[in-house]
Short mmCIF file of C-alpha atoms and ligand atoms in Angstrom, two decimals:
data_model
loop_
_atom_site.label_atom_id
_atom_site.label_comp_id
_atom_site.label_asym_id
_atom_site.label_seq_id
_atom_site.Cartn_x
_atom_site.Cartn_y
_atom_site.Cartn_z
CA MET A 882 -4.51 27.81 52.49
CA LYS A 883 -5.72 25.12 54.86
CA ILE A 884 -9.48 25.65 55.07
CA GLY A 885 -12.12 23.87 57.18
CA PHE A 886 -15.65 23.94 55.75
CA ILE A 887 -18.55 22.95 58.02
CA GLY A 888 -22.02 22.51 56.48
CA LEU A 889 -21.84 20.97 53.01
CA GLY A 890 -25.48 21.20 51.92
CA ASN A 891 -26.95 22.80 48.80
CA MET A 892 -24.86 25.93 49.21
CA GLY A 893 -21.81 24.78 51.19
CA ALA A 894 -20.90 21.86 48.91
CA PRO A 895 -20.37 23.89 45.71
CA MET A 896 -18.67 26.71 47.65
CA ALA A 897 -16.21 24.23 49.19
CA ALA A 898 -15.66 22.58 45.80
CA ASN A 899 -14.84 25.97 44.24
CA LEU A 900 -12.26 26.69 46.96
CA ALA A 901 -10.69 23.26 46.37
CA ALA A 902 -10.69 23.80 42.58
CA ALA A 903 -8.83 27.09 43.14
CA GLY A 904 -6.02 25.14 44.83
CA HIS A 905 -6.89 25.41 48.52
CA ASP A 906 -6.56 22.44 50.86
CA VAL A 907 -10.18 22.02 52.01
CA THR A 908 -11.28 19.69 54.81
CA GLY A 909 -15.07 19.43 55.17
CA PHE A 910 -17.56 18.19 57.69
CA ASP A 911 -21.32 17.66 57.53
CA LEU A 912 -23.66 15.51 59.62
CA VAL A 913 -25.19 13.88 56.53
CA ALA A 914 -24.16 15.45 53.21
CA PRO A 915 -21.72 13.62 50.91
CA CYS A 916 -18.17 14.76 50.15
CA PRO A 917 -17.91 17.48 47.46
CA ASN A 918 -15.35 17.22 44.65
CA GLY A 919 -11.80 17.89 45.72
CA VAL A 920 -12.62 18.11 49.44
CA SER A 921 -11.41 15.64 52.07
CA MET A 922 -13.84 14.79 54.86
CA ALA A 923 -13.23 14.98 58.59
CA ALA A 924 -15.06 12.89 61.19
CA SER A 925 -16.23 15.88 63.24
CA ALA A 926 -16.50 19.67 63.18
CA ALA A 927 -13.62 19.77 65.66
CA GLU A 928 -11.40 17.75 63.32
CA ALA A 929 -12.34 19.94 60.35
CA ALA A 930 -11.46 23.10 62.29
CA ALA A 931 -8.35 22.26 64.32
CA GLY A 932 -5.16 23.69 62.82
CA ARG A 933 -6.90 25.36 59.82
CA GLU A 934 -5.98 28.89 58.82
CA ILE A 935 -9.62 29.64 58.01
CA VAL A 936 -12.86 27.91 58.95
CA ILE A 937 -16.06 28.59 57.00
CA THR A 938 -19.52 27.59 58.26
CA MET A 939 -22.63 27.29 56.06
CA LEU A 940 -25.38 26.08 58.40
CA PRO A 941 -29.20 26.24 58.57
CA ASN A 942 -29.71 28.58 61.54
CA GLY A 943 -28.28 30.55 64.46
CA ALA A 944 -28.73 27.80 67.07
CA LEU A 945 -26.64 25.35 65.00
CA LEU A 946 -24.06 28.05 64.31
CA GLN A 947 -23.75 28.68 68.04
CA SER A 948 -23.35 24.99 68.85
CA VAL A 949 -20.71 24.46 66.13
CA ALA A 950 -18.91 27.64 67.24
CA ALA A 951 -18.85 26.39 70.85
CA GLU A 952 -17.27 23.16 69.61
CA ILE A 953 -14.54 24.66 67.43
CA ILE A 954 -13.47 28.11 68.61
CA ALA A 955 -11.25 26.88 71.44
CA LEU A 956 -9.49 24.45 69.06
CA MET A 957 -8.54 27.05 66.45
CA ASP A 958 -5.12 28.75 66.39
CA LYS A 959 -4.93 32.42 67.42
CA GLY A 960 -4.99 34.65 64.31
CA ALA A 961 -7.04 32.14 62.29
CA GLY A 962 -10.19 33.29 60.46
CA PHE A 963 -13.77 32.28 61.24
CA ILE A 964 -16.14 33.13 58.36
CA ASP A 965 -19.82 32.33 58.82
CA CYS A 966 -21.71 32.41 55.52
CA SER A 967 -25.04 31.09 56.90
CA THR A 968 -28.10 33.31 57.08
CA VAL A 969 -28.80 33.64 60.82
CA ASP A 970 -30.26 36.13 63.30
CA VAL A 971 -28.16 39.22 63.97
CA GLU A 972 -27.90 38.35 67.68
CA SER A 973 -26.35 34.90 67.05
CA ALA A 974 -23.94 36.42 64.52
CA ARG A 975 -22.78 39.08 67.02
CA LYS A 976 -22.52 36.57 69.88
CA VAL A 977 -20.39 34.11 67.87
CA ALA A 978 -18.20 36.94 66.52
CA ALA A 979 -17.60 38.19 70.08
CA GLN A 980 -16.61 34.69 71.27
CA ALA A 981 -14.30 34.21 68.28
CA THR A 982 -12.71 37.62 68.75
CA ALA A 983 -12.18 36.96 72.47
CA ALA A 984 -10.33 33.77 71.48
CA GLY A 985 -7.98 35.76 69.20
CA LEU A 986 -9.69 34.82 65.90
CA LEU A 987 -10.66 37.10 63.00
CA ALA A 988 -14.43 36.84 62.71
CA VAL A 989 -16.65 37.72 59.74
CA ASP A 990 -20.38 37.21 59.28
CA ALA A 991 -20.83 36.96 55.51
CA PRO A 992 -24.26 35.78 54.37
CA VAL A 993 -24.73 35.47 50.64
CA SER A 994 -27.21 36.13 47.92
CA GLY A 995 -27.22 34.38 44.57
CA GLY A 996 -28.65 30.99 45.57
CA ILE A 997 -27.49 27.56 44.50
CA GLY A 998 -26.67 28.75 40.97
CA GLY A 999 -24.45 31.49 42.37
CA ALA A 1000 -22.76 29.03 44.74
CA SER A 1001 -21.98 26.60 41.88
CA GLY A 1002 -20.91 29.29 39.43
CA GLY A 1003 -18.79 31.19 41.97
CA THR A 1004 -20.91 34.29 41.45
CA LEU A 1005 -22.33 34.88 44.94
CA THR A 1006 -22.59 38.31 46.54
CA PHE A 1007 -21.20 38.44 50.10
CA MET A 1008 -22.47 40.95 52.68
CA ALA A 1009 -19.82 41.06 55.36
CA GLY A 1010 -19.64 42.30 58.95
CA GLY A 1011 -16.43 42.49 60.97
CA THR A 1012 -13.25 44.54 61.35
CA GLU A 1013 -11.22 45.80 58.38
CA GLN A 1014 -8.57 43.21 59.23
CA SER A 1015 -11.14 40.38 59.30
CA PHE A 1016 -12.64 41.49 56.00
CA ALA A 1017 -9.18 41.65 54.41
CA MET A 1018 -8.51 38.06 55.59
CA ALA A 1019 -11.73 36.80 54.01
CA ALA A 1020 -11.71 38.87 50.80
CA PRO A 1021 -9.51 36.53 48.67
CA LEU A 1022 -11.90 33.65 49.42
CA PHE A 1023 -14.92 35.80 48.60
CA ASP A 1024 -13.25 36.48 45.22
CA ILE A 1025 -13.18 32.74 44.51
CA MET A 1026 -16.72 31.95 45.71
CA GLY A 1027 -18.37 35.14 44.50
CA GLN A 1028 -18.37 38.11 42.18
CA LYS A 1029 -18.88 40.85 44.77
CA ALA A 1030 -18.28 41.39 48.48
CA VAL A 1031 -19.46 44.45 50.40
CA HIS A 1032 -18.00 45.28 53.81
CA CYS A 1033 -21.12 46.48 55.63
CA GLY A 1034 -19.54 47.50 58.95
CA PRO A 1035 -18.94 45.74 62.27
CA SER A 1036 -20.01 42.21 63.23
CA GLY A 1037 -23.65 41.42 62.52
CA ASN A 1038 -23.98 44.05 59.79
CA GLY A 1039 -23.65 41.43 57.05
CA GLN A 1040 -26.73 39.69 58.46
CA ALA A 1041 -28.48 43.05 58.85
CA ALA A 1042 -27.90 43.81 55.14
CA LYS A 1043 -29.08 40.35 54.12
CA ILE A 1044 -32.39 40.46 56.01
CA CYS A 1045 -33.15 44.04 54.95
CA ASN A 1046 -32.52 43.07 51.31
CA ASN A 1047 -34.67 39.96 51.56
CA MET A 1048 -37.46 41.82 53.36
CA ILE A 1049 -37.61 44.17 50.35
CA LEU A 1050 -37.49 41.13 48.04
CA GLY A 1051 -40.40 39.36 49.78
CA ILE A 1052 -42.55 42.48 49.88
CA THR A 1053 -41.78 43.29 46.24
CA MET A 1054 -42.52 39.76 45.05
CA ILE A 1055 -45.91 39.87 46.75
CA GLY A 1056 -46.64 43.28 45.18
CA THR A 1057 -45.64 42.03 41.74
CA CYS A 1058 -47.77 38.88 42.08
CA GLU A 1059 -50.88 40.63 43.34
CA ALA A 1060 -50.59 43.20 40.54
CA PHE A 1061 -50.44 40.39 37.92
CA ALA A 1062 -53.49 38.72 39.51
CA LEU A 1063 -55.36 42.04 39.41
CA ALA A 1064 -54.30 42.63 35.79
CA ASP A 1065 -55.67 39.18 34.87
CA LYS A 1066 -59.06 40.03 36.32
CA LEU A 1067 -59.06 43.39 34.55
CA GLY A 1068 -58.45 41.63 31.22
CA LEU A 1069 -54.92 43.01 30.78
CA ASP A 1070 -52.60 40.67 28.87
CA ARG A 1071 -49.59 39.59 31.00
CA GLY A 1072 -47.09 40.30 28.22
CA LYS A 1073 -48.43 43.86 27.86
CA MET A 1074 -48.36 44.27 31.63
CA PHE A 1075 -44.68 43.21 31.63
CA ASP A 1076 -43.83 45.54 28.73
CA VAL A 1077 -45.33 48.51 30.54
CA VAL A 1078 -44.23 47.86 34.13
CA SER A 1079 -40.69 46.67 33.33
CA THR A 1080 -40.03 50.05 31.67
CA SER A 1081 -42.16 52.20 34.01
CA SER A 1082 -41.99 53.24 37.65
CA GLY A 1083 -43.30 49.86 38.89
CA TYR A 1084 -40.17 48.10 37.65
CA SER A 1085 -38.22 45.95 40.10
CA TRP A 1086 -35.91 42.97 40.18
CA THR A 1087 -38.90 40.67 40.76
CA MET A 1088 -40.62 41.99 37.64
CA ASN A 1089 -37.66 42.59 35.34
CA ALA A 1090 -35.28 39.74 36.21
CA TYR A 1091 -37.40 37.10 37.96
CA CYS A 1092 -40.86 37.60 36.51
CA PRO A 1093 -43.41 35.41 38.38
CA ALA A 1094 -45.61 34.97 35.29
CA PRO A 1095 -44.72 31.94 33.09
CA GLY A 1096 -43.76 32.75 29.52
CA VAL A 1097 -43.32 36.44 30.27
CA GLY A 1098 -39.99 38.29 30.55
CA PRO A 1099 -36.67 36.46 31.00
CA THR A 1100 -36.63 32.76 31.89
CA SER A 1101 -37.36 32.29 35.60
CA PRO A 1102 -38.62 29.53 37.96
CA ALA A 1103 -42.16 30.38 36.78
CA ASP A 1104 -41.13 28.80 33.44
CA ASN A 1105 -40.10 25.62 35.26
CA ASP A 1106 -43.35 24.94 37.12
CA TYR A 1107 -42.15 27.11 40.03
CA LYS A 1108 -39.39 24.69 41.04
CA PRO A 1109 -36.90 26.71 43.17
CA GLY A 1110 -34.90 28.93 42.47
CA PHE A 1111 -35.33 30.45 45.84
CA ALA A 1112 -37.79 28.40 47.86
CA ALA A 1113 -40.76 30.02 49.62
CA ASP A 1114 -39.57 28.21 52.78
CA LEU A 1115 -36.26 30.13 52.69
CA MET A 1116 -38.08 33.40 52.04
CA LEU A 1117 -40.22 32.70 55.12
CA LYS A 1118 -37.06 32.00 57.14
CA ASP A 1119 -35.49 35.31 56.09
CA LEU A 1120 -38.69 37.30 56.65
CA ARG A 1121 -38.96 35.84 60.15
CA LEU A 1122 -35.36 36.88 60.83
CA SER A 1123 -36.22 40.40 59.66
CA GLN A 1124 -39.14 40.58 62.09
CA THR A 1125 -37.10 39.18 64.99
CA ALA A 1126 -34.51 41.87 64.31
CA ALA A 1127 -37.17 44.57 63.94
CA GLU A 1128 -38.68 43.60 67.30
CA ALA A 1129 -35.27 43.66 68.97
CA VAL A 1130 -34.62 47.27 67.88
CA ASP A 1131 -38.25 48.52 67.95
CA ALA A 1132 -38.41 49.23 64.18
CA ALA A 1133 -41.77 49.65 62.44
CA THR A 1134 -41.97 47.14 59.55
CA PRO A 1135 -45.71 46.73 58.82
CA LEU A 1136 -45.22 45.43 55.28
CA GLY A 1137 -42.40 43.15 56.40
CA GLN A 1138 -44.76 41.69 59.00
CA HIS A 1139 -47.56 41.29 56.47
CA ALA A 1140 -45.21 39.60 53.98
CA THR A 1141 -44.08 37.24 56.77
CA ASP A 1142 -47.71 36.35 57.57
CA LEU A 1143 -48.52 35.70 53.88
CA TYR A 1144 -45.47 33.48 53.32
CA LYS A 1145 -46.23 31.66 56.61
CA SER A 1146 -49.77 30.79 55.39
CA PHE A 1147 -48.41 29.88 51.96
CA VAL A 1148 -45.70 27.55 53.31
CA GLU A 1149 -47.38 26.10 56.40
CA ASP A 1150 -51.10 25.96 55.51
CA GLU A 1151 -51.15 25.89 51.70
CA ASP A 1152 -49.05 24.33 48.92
CA GLY A 1153 -46.08 26.71 49.07
CA SER A 1154 -43.50 24.47 50.74
CA GLY A 1155 -40.88 23.31 48.24
CA ARG A 1156 -42.09 25.75 45.58
CA ASP A 1157 -40.31 28.87 44.39
CA PHE A 1158 -41.20 32.05 46.27
CA SER A 1159 -42.65 33.49 43.03
CA ALA A 1160 -45.44 30.83 43.21
CA MET A 1161 -47.32 33.53 45.13
CA LEU A 1162 -48.75 34.39 41.69
CA PRO A 1163 -50.80 31.17 41.21
CA ARG A 1164 -51.79 31.56 44.87
CA PHE A 1165 -53.24 35.04 44.29
CA GLU A 1166 -54.86 33.95 40.99
CA LYS A 1167 -57.12 31.59 42.93
CA LEU A 1168 -58.22 34.18 45.51
CA GLY A 1169 -60.93 36.79 45.66
CA ARG A 1170 -60.93 39.69 48.11
CA ASP A 1171 -61.92 37.65 51.20
P1 LIG B 869 -28.90 22.86 53.49
O1 LIG B 869 -29.92 22.42 54.48
O2 LIG B 869 -28.88 22.26 52.12
O3 LIG B 869 -27.42 22.67 54.12
C1 LIG B 869 -27.11 22.84 55.46
C2 LIG B 869 -26.17 21.70 55.85
O4 LIG B 869 -25.72 21.89 57.19
C3 LIG B 869 -26.84 20.32 55.81
O5 LIG B 869 -26.15 19.48 54.90
C4 LIG B 869 -26.74 19.82 57.25
O6 LIG B 869 -26.53 18.43 57.34
C5 LIG B 869 -25.54 20.61 57.74
N1 LIG B 869 -25.47 20.69 59.20
C6 LIG B 869 -26.45 20.99 60.08
N2 LIG B 869 -25.98 20.97 61.33
C7 LIG B 869 -24.67 20.64 61.24
C8 LIG B 869 -23.64 20.47 62.20
N3 LIG B 869 -23.87 20.62 63.50
N4 LIG B 869 -22.41 20.13 61.75
C9 LIG B 869 -22.17 19.98 60.43
N5 LIG B 869 -23.11 20.14 59.47
C10 LIG B 869 -24.35 20.47 59.89
O7 LIG B 869 -29.04 24.45 53.41
P2 LIG B 869 -28.45 25.42 52.28
O8 LIG B 869 -29.47 25.64 51.22
O9 LIG B 869 -27.08 24.95 51.90
O10 LIG B 869 -28.34 26.77 53.10
C11 LIG B 869 -27.29 27.02 54.02
C12 LIG B 869 -27.41 28.44 54.54
O11 LIG B 869 -27.36 29.34 53.42
C13 LIG B 869 -28.74 28.73 55.25
O12 LIG B 869 -28.47 29.58 56.35
C14 LIG B 869 -29.56 29.42 54.19
O13 LIG B 869 -30.54 30.29 54.74
C15 LIG B 869 -28.50 30.19 53.43
N6 LIG B 869 -28.84 30.52 52.03
C16 LIG B 869 -29.39 29.56 51.22
C17 LIG B 869 -29.70 29.90 49.90
C18 LIG B 869 -30.30 28.88 48.96
O14 LIG B 869 -30.76 29.28 47.88
N7 LIG B 869 -30.31 27.60 49.30
C19 LIG B 869 -29.43 31.20 49.42
C20 LIG B 869 -28.82 32.12 50.27
C21 LIG B 869 -28.53 31.77 51.58
#
Protein backbone atom coordinates (compact mmCIF):
# COMPACT_ATOMS: atom_id res chain seq x y z
CA MET A 1 0.00 0.00 0.00
CA LYS A 2 1.01 3.61 -0.43
CA ILE A 3 1.43 4.92 3.12
CA GLY A 4 2.25 8.43 4.38
CA PHE A 5 3.90 8.57 7.81
CA ILE A 6 4.08 11.92 9.62
CA GLY A 7 6.19 12.19 12.79
CA LEU A 8 9.35 10.08 12.58
CA GLY A 9 10.71 10.45 16.11
CA ASN A 10 11.65 7.75 18.61
CA MET A 11 8.46 5.81 17.97
CA GLY A 12 7.45 6.81 14.44
CA ALA A 13 10.80 6.04 12.79
CA PRO A 14 10.95 2.33 13.70
CA MET A 15 7.21 1.90 13.02
CA ALA A 16 7.63 3.40 9.53
CA ALA A 17 10.73 1.28 8.92
CA ASN A 18 8.79 -1.88 9.86
CA LEU A 19 6.02 -1.01 7.39
CA ALA A 20 8.62 -0.43 4.66
CA ALA A 21 10.40 -3.71 5.53
CA ALA A 22 7.05 -5.52 5.14
CA GLY A 23 6.89 -4.28 1.53
CA HIS A 24 4.76 -1.14 1.80
CA ASP A 25 5.62 2.01 -0.12
CA VAL A 26 6.19 4.47 2.75
CA THR A 27 6.65 8.22 2.30
CA GLY A 28 7.59 10.03 5.52
CA PHE A 29 7.72 13.56 6.81
CA ASP A 30 9.17 15.08 9.98
CA LEU A 31 10.21 18.63 10.83
CA VAL A 32 13.65 17.51 12.05
CA ALA A 33 14.09 13.73 12.33
CA PRO A 34 16.23 11.86 9.77
CA CYS A 35 14.90 9.41 7.20
CA PRO A 36 14.28 5.87 8.54
CA ASN A 37 15.48 2.80 6.62
CA GLY A 38 13.44 2.02 3.54
CA VAL A 39 11.32 5.19 3.74
CA SER A 40 11.40 8.01 1.19
CA MET A 41 11.06 11.54 2.55
CA ALA A 42 8.60 14.20 1.45
CA ALA A 43 9.17 17.95 1.79
CA SER A 44 5.96 18.59 3.74
CA ALA A 45 3.12 16.84 5.55
CA ALA A 46 0.89 17.71 2.61
CA GLU A 47 3.26 15.97 0.17
CA ALA A 48 3.51 12.91 2.43
CA ALA A 49 -0.29 12.62 2.63
CA ALA A 50 -1.59 13.50 -0.85
CA GLY A 51 -2.63 10.44 -2.86
CA ARG A 52 -1.75 7.89 -0.11
CA GLU A 53 -4.14 5.07 0.71
CA ILE A 54 -3.34 5.42 4.41
CA VAL A 55 -1.73 8.19 6.43
CA ILE A 56 -0.32 7.50 9.90
CA THR A 57 0.59 10.26 12.37
CA MET A 58 2.88 9.80 15.40
CA LEU A 59 3.15 13.26 16.96
CA PRO A 60 3.89 14.73 20.41
CA ASN A 61 0.48 16.18 21.34
CA GLY A 62 -3.10 17.04 20.39
CA ALA A 63 -2.36 20.59 19.21
CA LEU A 64 0.21 19.34 16.68
CA LEU A 65 -2.13 16.55 15.61
CA GLN A 66 -4.87 19.11 14.96
CA SER A 67 -2.57 21.36 12.94
CA VAL A 68 -1.25 18.47 10.81
CA ALA A 69 -4.80 17.17 10.33
CA ALA A 70 -5.94 20.62 9.16
CA GLU A 71 -3.12 20.59 6.61
CA ILE A 72 -3.70 17.12 5.16
CA ILE A 73 -7.33 16.03 5.44
CA ALA A 74 -8.58 18.05 2.46
CA LEU A 75 -5.75 16.65 0.28
CA MET A 76 -6.49 12.99 0.95
CA ASP A 77 -8.63 10.86 -1.39
CA LYS A 78 -12.12 9.86 -0.21
CA GLY A 79 -12.04 6.34 1.29
CA ALA A 80 -8.40 6.68 2.41
CA GLY A 81 -7.44 5.84 6.01
CA PHE A 82 -6.21 8.27 8.67
CA ILE A 83 -4.61 6.45 11.62
CA ASP A 84 -3.34 8.56 14.51
CA CYS A 85 -1.01 6.58 16.78
CA SER A 86 0.05 9.55 18.98
CA THR A 87 -1.01 9.77 22.61
CA VAL A 88 -3.25 12.85 22.74
CA ASP A 89 -6.25 14.19 24.67
CA VAL A 90 -9.57 12.47 23.96
CA GLU A 91 -11.11 15.75 22.74
CA SER A 92 -8.46 16.31 20.04
CA ALA A 93 -8.77 12.68 18.93
CA ARG A 94 -12.57 12.98 18.58
CA LYS A 95 -12.35 16.36 16.82
CA VAL A 96 -9.82 15.14 14.24
CA ALA A 97 -11.78 11.91 13.68
CA ALA A 98 -14.96 13.92 13.07
CA GLN A 99 -13.19 16.17 10.53
CA ALA A 100 -11.66 13.17 8.77
CA THR A 101 -14.98 11.32 8.68
CA ALA A 102 -16.75 14.41 7.31
CA ALA A 103 -14.17 14.46 4.49
CA GLY A 104 -14.98 10.82 3.61
CA LEU A 105 -11.91 9.27 5.30
CA LEU A 106 -11.75 6.23 7.59
CA ALA A 107 -10.44 7.51 10.91
CA VAL A 108 -8.84 5.56 13.76
CA ASP A 109 -7.24 6.81 16.96
CA ALA A 110 -4.75 4.09 17.88
CA PRO A 111 -2.31 5.01 20.66
CA VAL A 112 0.20 2.36 21.57
CA SER A 113 1.89 0.79 24.52
CA GLY A 114 5.20 -1.04 24.36
CA GLY A 115 7.60 1.90 24.06
CA ILE A 116 10.59 2.25 21.78
CA GLY A 117 11.50 -1.44 22.14
CA GLY A 118 8.01 -2.45 21.05
CA ALA A 119 8.13 -0.01 18.13
CA SER A 120 11.48 -1.42 16.91
CA GLY A 121 10.53 -5.05 17.47
CA GLY A 122 7.06 -4.72 15.93
CA THR A 123 5.49 -5.82 19.21
CA LEU A 124 3.36 -2.80 20.14
CA THR A 125 -0.16 -3.05 21.52
CA PHE A 126 -2.67 -0.80 19.74
CA MET A 127 -5.79 0.54 21.48
CA ALA A 128 -8.10 1.64 18.71
CA GLY A 129 -11.18 3.85 18.45
CA GLY A 130 -13.31 4.17 15.33
CA THR A 131 -15.91 2.33 13.27
CA GLU A 132 -15.68 -1.39 12.48
CA GLN A 133 -14.83 -0.45 8.89
CA SER A 134 -12.03 1.90 10.00
CA PHE A 135 -10.60 -0.71 12.35
CA ALA A 136 -10.67 -3.34 9.59
CA MET A 137 -8.74 -0.94 7.31
CA ALA A 138 -6.04 -0.40 9.93
CA ALA A 139 -5.79 -3.95 11.31
CA PRO A 140 -3.29 -5.35 8.73
CA LEU A 141 -0.89 -2.50 9.54
CA PHE A 142 -1.33 -3.06 13.28
CA ASP A 143 -0.32 -6.70 12.63
CA ILE A 144 2.98 -5.51 11.14
CA MET A 145 3.78 -2.87 13.77
CA GLY A 146 2.42 -4.74 16.77
CA GLN A 147 1.46 -8.00 18.40
CA LYS A 148 -2.03 -7.05 19.55
CA ALA A 149 -4.75 -4.57 18.62
CA VAL A 150 -7.94 -4.06 20.62
CA HIS A 151 -10.92 -2.28 19.09
CA CYS A 152 -12.13 -0.24 22.07
CA GLY A 153 -15.24 1.34 20.52
CA PRO A 154 -15.95 4.60 18.71
CA SER A 155 -13.50 7.44 18.03
CA GLY A 156 -11.56 8.59 21.08
CA ASN A 157 -11.94 5.29 22.93
CA GLY A 158 -8.40 4.24 22.01
CA GLN A 159 -7.10 7.32 23.80
CA ALA A 160 -9.49 6.68 26.70
CA ALA A 161 -8.08 3.15 27.11
CA LYS A 162 -4.50 4.42 26.90
CA ILE A 163 -4.86 7.10 29.59
CA CYS A 164 -6.83 4.83 31.93
CA ASN A 165 -4.12 2.15 31.58
CA ASN A 166 -1.32 4.63 32.17
CA MET A 167 -3.10 6.22 35.14
CA ILE A 168 -3.14 2.75 36.75
CA LEU A 169 0.53 2.31 35.77
CA GLY A 170 1.62 5.62 37.34
CA ILE A 171 -0.32 5.01 40.54
CA THR A 172 0.97 1.43 40.80
CA MET A 173 4.58 2.44 40.20
CA ILE A 174 4.37 5.00 42.99
CA GLY A 175 2.81 2.40 45.32
CA THR A 176 5.52 -0.13 44.49
CA CYS A 177 8.31 2.43 45.03
CA GLU A 178 7.00 3.76 48.33
CA ALA A 179 6.55 0.19 49.60
CA PHE A 180 10.21 -0.61 48.74
CA ALA A 181 11.35 2.58 50.50
CA LEU A 182 9.30 1.61 53.57
CA ALA A 183 10.68 -1.95 53.48
CA ASP A 184 14.24 -0.53 53.43
CA LYS A 185 13.58 1.48 56.56
CA LEU A 186 12.00 -1.54 58.26
CA GLY A 187 15.14 -3.58 57.54
CA LEU A 188 13.45 -5.89 55.03
CA ASP A 189 15.79 -7.16 52.30
CA ARG A 190 14.63 -6.07 48.81
CA GLY A 191 15.06 -9.54 47.34
CA LYS A 192 12.85 -11.03 50.06
CA MET A 193 10.33 -8.25 49.54
CA PHE A 194 10.23 -9.10 45.81
CA ASP A 195 9.89 -12.84 46.50
CA VAL A 196 6.91 -12.26 48.77
CA VAL A 197 5.06 -9.49 46.92
CA SER A 198 5.56 -10.87 43.40
CA THR A 199 3.74 -14.05 44.48
CA SER A 200 1.25 -12.42 46.88
CA SER A 201 -1.72 -10.08 46.55
CA GLY A 202 0.51 -6.99 46.12
CA TYR A 203 1.81 -8.30 42.80
CA SER A 204 1.57 -6.05 39.75
CA TRP A 205 3.26 -5.42 36.43
CA THR A 206 5.45 -2.76 38.06
CA MET A 207 6.67 -5.23 40.67
CA ASN A 208 6.79 -8.45 38.65
CA ALA A 209 7.90 -7.28 35.20
CA TYR A 210 9.47 -3.84 35.70
CA CYS A 211 10.79 -3.95 39.25
CA PRO A 212 12.04 -0.47 40.31
CA ALA A 213 14.73 -1.92 42.62
CA PRO A 214 18.13 -2.55 40.93
CA GLY A 215 19.33 -6.15 41.00
CA VAL A 216 15.92 -7.47 42.01
CA GLY A 217 13.49 -9.36 39.75
CA PRO A 218 13.81 -9.36 35.96
CA THR A 219 16.16 -6.90 34.23
CA SER A 220 14.56 -3.45 34.07
CA PRO A 221 15.64 0.22 33.66
CA ALA A 222 16.57 0.18 37.38
CA ASP A 223 19.46 -2.11 36.36
CA ASN A 224 20.61 0.48 33.81
CA ASP A 225 20.88 3.48 36.12
CA TYR A 226 17.21 4.32 35.46
CA LYS A 227 17.80 5.26 31.82
CA PRO A 228 14.38 5.08 30.07
CA GLY A 229 12.56 2.73 29.33
CA PHE A 230 9.54 4.85 29.78
CA ALA A 231 10.58 8.35 30.79
CA ALA A 232 9.05 10.07 33.82
CA ASP A 233 8.32 13.02 31.47
CA LEU A 234 6.06 10.80 29.33
CA MET A 235 4.35 9.40 32.42
CA LEU A 236 3.65 12.98 33.52
CA LYS A 237 2.22 13.76 30.08
CA ASP A 238 -0.13 10.76 30.21
CA LEU A 239 -1.20 11.45 33.81
CA ARG A 240 -2.02 15.03 32.86
CA LEU A 241 -4.13 13.75 29.96
CA SER A 242 -5.96 11.46 32.38
CA GLN A 243 -6.77 14.39 34.66
CA THR A 244 -7.88 16.62 31.77
CA ALA A 245 -10.22 13.84 30.68
CA ALA A 246 -11.44 13.24 34.25
CA GLU A 247 -12.26 16.94 34.63
CA ALA A 248 -14.12 16.98 31.32
CA VAL A 249 -16.46 14.15 32.42
CA ASP A 250 -16.55 14.95 36.18
CA ALA A 251 -14.88 11.67 37.24
CA ALA A 252 -13.35 11.33 40.72
CA THR A 253 -9.68 10.29 40.34
CA PRO A 254 -8.00 11.28 43.63
CA LEU A 255 -5.06 8.90 43.25
CA GLY A 256 -4.66 9.84 39.60
CA GLN A 257 -4.44 13.48 40.66
CA HIS A 258 -1.95 12.69 43.43
CA ALA A 259 0.21 10.64 41.04
CA THR A 260 0.14 13.57 38.59
CA ASP A 261 1.28 15.97 41.33
CA LEU A 262 4.12 13.64 42.40
CA TYR A 263 5.40 13.12 38.84
CA LYS A 264 5.09 16.90 38.23
CA SER A 265 7.36 17.64 41.23
CA PHE A 266 9.72 14.84 40.21
CA VAL A 267 10.06 16.02 36.59
CA GLU A 268 9.82 19.80 36.98
CA ASP A 269 11.37 20.54 40.39
CA GLU A 270 13.65 17.54 41.05
CA ASP A 271 15.94 15.30 38.99
CA GLY A 272 13.26 13.18 37.29
CA SER A 273 13.39 14.63 33.78
CA GLY A 274 15.07 12.21 31.37
CA ARG A 275 15.03 9.37 33.91
CA ASP A 276 12.85 6.29 33.82
CA PHE A 277 9.52 6.60 35.62
CA SER A 278 10.65 3.87 38.05
CA ALA A 279 13.30 6.30 39.42
CA MET A 280 10.57 7.25 41.90
CA LEU A 281 12.26 4.62 44.11
CA PRO A 282 15.54 6.53 44.69
CA ARG A 283 13.37 9.64 45.12
CA PHE A 284 11.37 8.05 47.96
CA GLU A 285 14.54 6.54 49.50
CA LYS A 286 15.81 10.04 50.23
CA LEU A 287 12.59 11.28 51.85
CA GLY A 288 11.15 11.16 55.33
CA ARG A 289 7.48 11.73 56.12
CA ASP A 290 7.52 15.54 55.64
P1 LIG B 1 9.38 12.18 19.59
O1 LIG B 1 9.40 13.56 20.16
O2 LIG B 1 10.63 11.37 19.56
O3 LIG B 1 8.79 12.23 18.08
C1 LIG B 1 7.80 13.10 17.65
C2 LIG B 1 8.22 13.60 16.27
O4 LIG B 1 7.19 14.42 15.73
C3 LIG B 1 9.49 14.48 16.31
O5 LIG B 1 10.49 13.89 15.50
C4 LIG B 1 9.01 15.83 15.77
O6 LIG B 1 9.98 16.49 14.99
C5 LIG B 1 7.82 15.40 14.94
N1 LIG B 1 6.89 16.50 14.67
C6 LIG B 1 6.40 17.42 15.52
N2 LIG B 1 5.57 18.25 14.89
C7 LIG B 1 5.54 17.85 13.59
C8 LIG B 1 4.86 18.32 12.44
N3 LIG B 1 4.05 19.37 12.48
N4 LIG B 1 5.08 17.66 11.27
C9 LIG B 1 5.90 16.59 11.22
N5 LIG B 1 6.57 16.10 12.28
C10 LIG B 1 6.38 16.74 13.46
O7 LIG B 1 8.23 11.41 20.39
P2 LIG B 1 7.98 9.83 20.45
O8 LIG B 1 8.68 9.26 21.64
O9 LIG B 1 8.22 9.24 19.10
O10 LIG B 1 6.43 9.80 20.79
C11 LIG B 1 5.44 10.03 19.79
C12 LIG B 1 4.07 9.81 20.40
O11 LIG B 1 4.01 8.47 20.92
C13 LIG B 1 3.76 10.72 21.59
O12 LIG B 1 2.40 11.11 21.52
C14 LIG B 1 4.05 9.86 22.79
O13 LIG B 1 3.30 10.25 23.93
C15 LIG B 1 3.63 8.49 22.28
N6 LIG B 1 4.27 7.34 22.96
C16 LIG B 1 5.62 7.36 23.19
C17 LIG B 1 6.20 6.26 23.83
C18 LIG B 1 7.68 6.22 24.10
O14 LIG B 1 8.11 5.34 24.86
N7 LIG B 1 8.48 7.10 23.52
C19 LIG B 1 5.40 5.16 24.21
C20 LIG B 1 4.05 5.17 23.91
C21 LIG B 1 3.48 6.28 23.28
